[in-house]
């Protein structure tokens, strides 16, 4: 392990010996300097001899008892010791196979092989491990390990882009296979070897040149350092390289040619305007989307952006669309992955490296699988109700109980008796993704996770605070040193009968009152039913609550889980499910910030709460903090969340988030205002004054100049929340100033390929409003006298009293 830049740090082999048990046979390129018996038992799970094959995942350098001490220390060891501990973590993917052999005692041979890496996406090594272990069965020597070690470390990551936090968030939220395609250094790498590259539709024009990235928000991606060191030239592929050949054209506003027929190009037979606007999809999406959207081939042309080219939609007779064969379309690979290969024993194995992974997302843990295993309809819940876990009393959905146990640091065991260790491991890894909001919001879960845990070192891992362990031996259930047991075999979820002695829940008014700014908590609901609220008078005259556990079937958590299960039943992707849970975790944190503020008078994990203020003689001020539709909704949500927030504030996870919040405040590209709050206002507010609307759009417009600022804004506008729709409301506002600011925002987005992709997702009505207004304003700027002729009433830019609501006023 002489080079920190290696993809593979170690290769391990273990054998099962009938007389001596599990034995660690080889460690390459050098001994790890840790408990070999422990490693062997992790690599050869209980009952491995009964299964033809199984996979396990475990971690090294995670806790003192599994920290390695190799003879040849890391390069930059002194530097590493001062870095975040997570940077030293090694992720291990292990394959164990049983081959029947009549000549062997017990009639079978069991061997396991593992790769230790710094990358959390360990699943990329599965194909090569299968080949290498087969190789080892045929020729059990250290040469097999050396071949595997060298083949993996020869994998070429030199052109792999290092995405910023906000680029990752954008990539995760969209299914478009050409998302951020410009960040891939060489477009030719997207085509299969031997396939003739066909001309594709041009990249969107008017890309603003030379955007430098601050790589803000990347502090949590501890494995990024090793990625950088693994590349030949780590600086060559930053966001500043994301340019098109036509970047020199001024992107300030759409050119005159953009709007043939006074902007009506969108509605009549000439779509050239859409091309000039940058509404051109790449070849792959163009051909597929036009089919999916049923693009018409005659009459009024489609205004669907993704089906338009420089001469209209592809496939129309007599138009010079770029030639694109089916083979070339298929060869265009998904830009969510970096495509490389491992050459092992003359087998060229393709490798797809996910580009948007966060450190808390390890392996192939699936939230879809987790929600299906513990669906409310099939899960048996038992044990006492606890305010840290049951935010909706006895009706709290099982997955929400699990989420609450994770964020409040409870000891959790996943039991899979007679199940594959791989199944248990994947549930643990999925739980880490669940608690952390898929690595987007919180962290610290992988540090206390043991995807496959054994009896061998039980005392050590059971002493880790808030452990999350996967086991196959039912003895752990009987031992009872857990708070929540999740049985994946029988779909049971059990809260330990003695949980109150391990985790007392004090609801005394002195320690758990919420002092709202008015000095009184006007509680409308509690953990239980609205009709059974118990209010306790405090010395200060406020009201504190005692939790009730009746539960409500229409609570926010229950509606959320029903929504998730409906999406799964409708075959929505894992990425969609993850996006919803990340949003859920973010909401929890923002509500916790408000709770903290009301309890202590200030918060260290969010913006101070404020509403929009407009006083004579003072500058108007935007609101901030968690958004609530009204005071009653605020009080309800705070009361429901109080138990789990109180417990979370005592965990290591909370301290890590405090540090992350402080870092993000200092490094976010958009500074000085709460972006999430403004977008929530545009999405959900019942009423927004003209002054607030103008200030929101003005603030966004003034803070949208760099590529990093654009990606931060777009990361808060995912497709499942209707993309740019909240900003498009500004195009229909009754005040001209707001409409002009909305056009400014969209013009800035149009200057970036990723912004163009978001604009393409607008509906026809929204897009036409942008095209028309941008064109009209450009004419007005060129020659103020051109618009002196009165316009038709239906094109009027001045609202009538009758049309105020339709123009989006308020």
Short mmCIF file of C-alpha atoms in Angstrom, two decimals, residues 11-206:
data_model
loop_
_atom_site.label_atom_id
_atom_site.label_comp_id
_atom_site.label_asym_id
_atom_site.label_seq_id
_atom_site.Cartn_x
_atom_site.Cartn_y
_atom_site.Cartn_z
CA UNK A 11 -6.57 -8.07 -1.67
CA UNK A 12 -7.44 -10.71 0.92
CA UNK A 13 -8.16 -14.44 0.66
CA UNK A 14 -9.71 -16.64 3.35
CA UNK A 15 -10.30 -20.40 3.42
CA UNK A 16 -12.48 -22.54 5.65
CA UNK A 17 -10.52 -25.29 7.32
CA UNK A 18 -12.60 -27.98 9.02
CA UNK A 19 -10.12 -28.41 11.87
CA UNK A 20 -9.11 -24.78 12.41
CA UNK A 21 -12.18 -22.90 11.19
CA UNK A 22 -11.97 -19.69 9.15
CA UNK A 23 -8.39 -18.82 8.23
CA UNK A 24 -6.94 -15.74 6.53
CA UNK A 25 -4.71 -17.30 3.87
CA UNK A 26 -3.24 -14.32 2.00
CA UNK A 27 -2.94 -10.57 2.45
CA UNK A 28 -1.58 -8.72 -0.54
CA UNK A 29 0.58 -6.69 -1.00
CA UNK A 30 1.38 -6.81 2.75
CA UNK A 31 -0.18 -7.84 6.07
CA UNK A 32 -2.81 -5.42 7.38
CA UNK A 33 -1.56 -5.60 10.96
CA UNK A 34 -5.00 -6.28 12.46
CA UNK A 35 -6.86 -9.27 13.91
CA UNK A 36 -6.63 -11.98 11.23
CA UNK A 37 -9.24 -14.17 12.91
CA UNK A 38 -11.73 -11.30 12.79
CA UNK A 39 -11.06 -10.69 9.09
CA UNK A 40 -11.46 -14.37 8.26
CA UNK A 41 -14.78 -14.61 10.10
CA UNK A 42 -16.09 -11.50 8.35
CA UNK A 43 -15.11 -13.01 5.00
CA UNK A 44 -16.66 -16.42 5.74
CA UNK A 45 -20.12 -15.71 7.20
CA UNK A 46 -22.13 -18.27 9.19
CA UNK A 47 -23.65 -20.90 6.94
CA UNK A 48 -21.47 -19.95 3.95
CA UNK A 49 -20.91 -23.63 3.23
CA UNK A 50 -24.67 -24.04 2.65
CA UNK A 51 -24.77 -21.35 -0.07
CA UNK A 52 -23.18 -21.56 -3.53
CA UNK A 53 -22.16 -17.89 -3.27
CA UNK A 54 -22.58 -14.90 -0.96
CA UNK A 55 -21.34 -11.31 -0.67
CA UNK A 56 -20.48 -9.29 2.41
CA UNK A 57 -19.39 -5.72 2.99
CA UNK A 58 -17.37 -4.54 5.99
CA UNK A 59 -15.16 -1.62 6.92
CA UNK A 60 -11.60 -1.07 8.16
CA UNK A 61 -10.14 1.98 9.93
CA UNK A 62 -13.65 2.53 11.23
CA UNK A 63 -13.15 1.91 14.96
CA UNK A 64 -10.09 1.24 17.13
CA UNK A 65 -10.65 -2.54 16.96
CA UNK A 66 -10.61 -2.71 13.15
CA UNK A 67 -7.93 -0.13 12.45
CA UNK A 68 -5.09 -1.51 10.32
CA UNK A 69 -1.39 -1.02 10.98
CA UNK A 70 0.47 -2.07 7.83
CA UNK A 71 4.27 -2.14 7.92
CA UNK A 72 4.49 0.17 4.91
CA UNK A 73 2.48 3.14 6.09
CA UNK A 74 0.49 5.43 3.88
CA UNK A 75 2.10 8.23 1.95
CA UNK A 76 1.27 11.52 3.67
CA UNK A 77 0.60 9.64 6.90
CA UNK A 78 1.15 12.70 9.06
CA UNK A 79 -1.24 14.70 6.90
CA UNK A 80 -3.85 11.94 6.96
CA UNK A 81 -3.86 11.75 10.74
CA UNK A 82 -4.89 15.37 10.97
CA UNK A 83 -7.64 14.99 8.36
CA UNK A 84 -11.17 13.86 8.95
CA UNK A 85 -11.13 10.28 10.21
CA UNK A 86 -13.50 9.30 7.43
CA UNK A 87 -10.71 9.92 4.90
CA UNK A 88 -8.84 6.88 6.23
CA UNK A 89 -11.81 4.52 6.03
CA UNK A 90 -11.45 1.43 3.86
CA UNK A 91 -14.50 -0.23 2.33
CA UNK A 92 -14.27 -3.98 1.77
CA UNK A 93 -16.32 -5.97 -0.74
CA UNK A 94 -16.04 -9.73 -0.22
CA UNK A 95 -17.15 -12.73 -2.29
CA UNK A 96 -17.41 -16.19 -0.74
CA UNK A 97 -18.06 -19.29 -2.85
CA UNK A 98 -18.68 -22.94 -2.08
CA UNK A 99 -17.69 -25.58 -4.64
CA UNK A 100 -18.77 -29.16 -4.23
CA UNK A 101 -15.81 -31.56 -4.22
CA UNK A 102 -16.23 -35.22 -3.30
CA UNK A 103 -12.53 -35.52 -2.52
CA UNK A 104 -12.73 -32.86 0.18
CA UNK A 105 -13.76 -33.55 3.73
CA UNK A 106 -17.45 -32.61 4.13
CA UNK A 107 -17.64 -32.68 0.33
CA UNK A 108 -17.13 -28.96 -0.31
CA UNK A 109 -14.43 -26.30 -0.52
CA UNK A 110 -15.20 -22.79 0.78
CA UNK A 111 -13.01 -19.83 -0.21
CA UNK A 112 -13.46 -16.07 -0.05
CA UNK A 113 -11.71 -13.16 -1.73
CA UNK A 114 -12.02 -9.46 -0.84
CA UNK A 115 -10.94 -6.09 -2.24
CA UNK A 116 -10.22 -3.21 0.16
CA UNK A 117 -10.77 0.21 -1.41
CA UNK A 118 -11.22 3.86 -0.53
CA UNK A 119 -14.30 4.14 -2.73
CA UNK A 120 -17.79 3.65 -1.26
CA UNK A 121 -19.08 2.39 -4.63
CA UNK A 122 -17.65 -1.06 -3.93
CA UNK A 123 -20.17 -2.73 -6.26
CA UNK A 124 -18.01 -1.82 -9.30
CA UNK A 125 -15.56 -4.57 -8.26
CA UNK A 126 -18.08 -7.44 -8.32
CA UNK A 127 -17.43 -8.69 -11.88
CA UNK A 128 -13.66 -8.80 -11.48
CA UNK A 129 -13.95 -10.51 -8.07
CA UNK A 130 -16.07 -13.26 -9.64
CA UNK A 131 -13.37 -13.92 -12.25
CA UNK A 132 -10.50 -13.67 -9.78
CA UNK A 133 -12.02 -16.09 -7.27
CA UNK A 134 -12.69 -18.61 -10.03
CA UNK A 135 -9.05 -18.18 -11.03
CA UNK A 136 -7.99 -18.75 -7.42
CA UNK A 137 -10.05 -21.96 -7.13
CA UNK A 138 -8.20 -23.35 -10.14
CA UNK A 139 -4.78 -22.10 -9.05
CA UNK A 140 -4.72 -21.20 -5.36
CA UNK A 141 -1.57 -19.08 -5.20
CA UNK A 142 -0.60 -15.52 -4.36
CA UNK A 143 -0.15 -14.87 -8.10
CA UNK A 144 -3.94 -14.60 -8.43
CA UNK A 145 -4.00 -11.84 -5.82
CA UNK A 146 -1.18 -9.98 -7.53
CA UNK A 147 -2.95 -10.18 -10.91
CA UNK A 148 -6.18 -8.84 -9.39
CA UNK A 149 -4.37 -6.10 -7.47
CA UNK A 150 -2.50 -4.92 -10.57
CA UNK A 151 -5.53 -5.13 -12.86
CA UNK A 152 -7.73 -3.05 -10.57
CA UNK A 153 -5.05 -0.43 -9.98
CA UNK A 154 -4.46 -0.13 -13.74
CA UNK A 155 -8.04 1.07 -14.15
CA UNK A 156 -7.99 4.54 -15.73
CA UNK A 157 -9.75 7.29 -13.79
CA UNK A 158 -7.70 10.11 -15.32
CA UNK A 159 -10.64 11.61 -17.25
CA UNK A 160 -13.22 11.17 -14.51
CA UNK A 161 -14.74 14.50 -13.49
CA UNK A 162 -14.91 15.40 -9.79
CA UNK A 163 -18.39 16.86 -9.44
CA UNK A 164 -19.20 19.53 -6.90
CA UNK A 165 -21.87 18.88 -4.29
CA UNK A 166 -24.49 20.77 -6.29
CA UNK A 167 -23.62 19.05 -9.56
CA UNK A 168 -24.07 15.73 -7.78
CA UNK A 169 -27.47 16.80 -6.47
CA UNK A 170 -28.58 17.80 -9.97
CA UNK A 171 -27.33 14.55 -11.46
CA UNK A 172 -29.06 12.41 -8.84
CA UNK A 173 -32.42 14.09 -9.35
CA UNK A 174 -32.78 13.62 -13.10
CA UNK A 175 -33.20 10.56 -15.29
CA UNK A 176 -31.80 12.33 -18.36
CA UNK A 177 -28.87 10.29 -19.63
CA UNK A 178 -27.14 13.39 -21.01
CA UNK A 179 -27.19 15.37 -17.77
CA UNK A 180 -23.94 17.33 -17.28
CA UNK A 181 -22.56 15.55 -20.31
CA UNK A 182 -20.16 18.43 -20.89
CA UNK A 183 -18.32 17.52 -17.69
CA UNK A 184 -17.00 14.38 -19.34
CA UNK A 185 -13.62 15.31 -20.75
CA UNK A 186 -13.85 13.41 -24.02
CA UNK A 187 -17.24 12.88 -25.64
CA UNK A 188 -15.81 10.01 -27.65
CA UNK A 189 -15.53 8.02 -24.43
CA UNK A 190 -19.31 7.83 -24.49
CA UNK A 191 -19.25 5.59 -27.55
CA UNK A 192 -18.53 1.89 -27.61
CA UNK A 193 -15.14 0.95 -29.04
CA UNK A 194 -15.46 0.08 -32.71
CA UNK A 195 -18.71 2.01 -33.20
CA UNK A 196 -18.54 4.76 -35.77
CA UNK A 197 -19.37 8.01 -34.08
CA UNK A 198 -22.36 9.65 -35.70
CA UNK A 199 -22.96 13.38 -35.81
CA UNK A 200 -25.18 14.40 -32.96
CA UNK A 201 -27.31 17.44 -32.41
CA UNK A 202 -25.20 20.45 -31.54
CA UNK A 203 -24.64 21.31 -27.92
CA UNK A 204 -26.68 24.27 -26.74
CA UNK A 205 -25.19 27.60 -27.77
CA UNK A 206 -24.43 30.61 -25.68
#
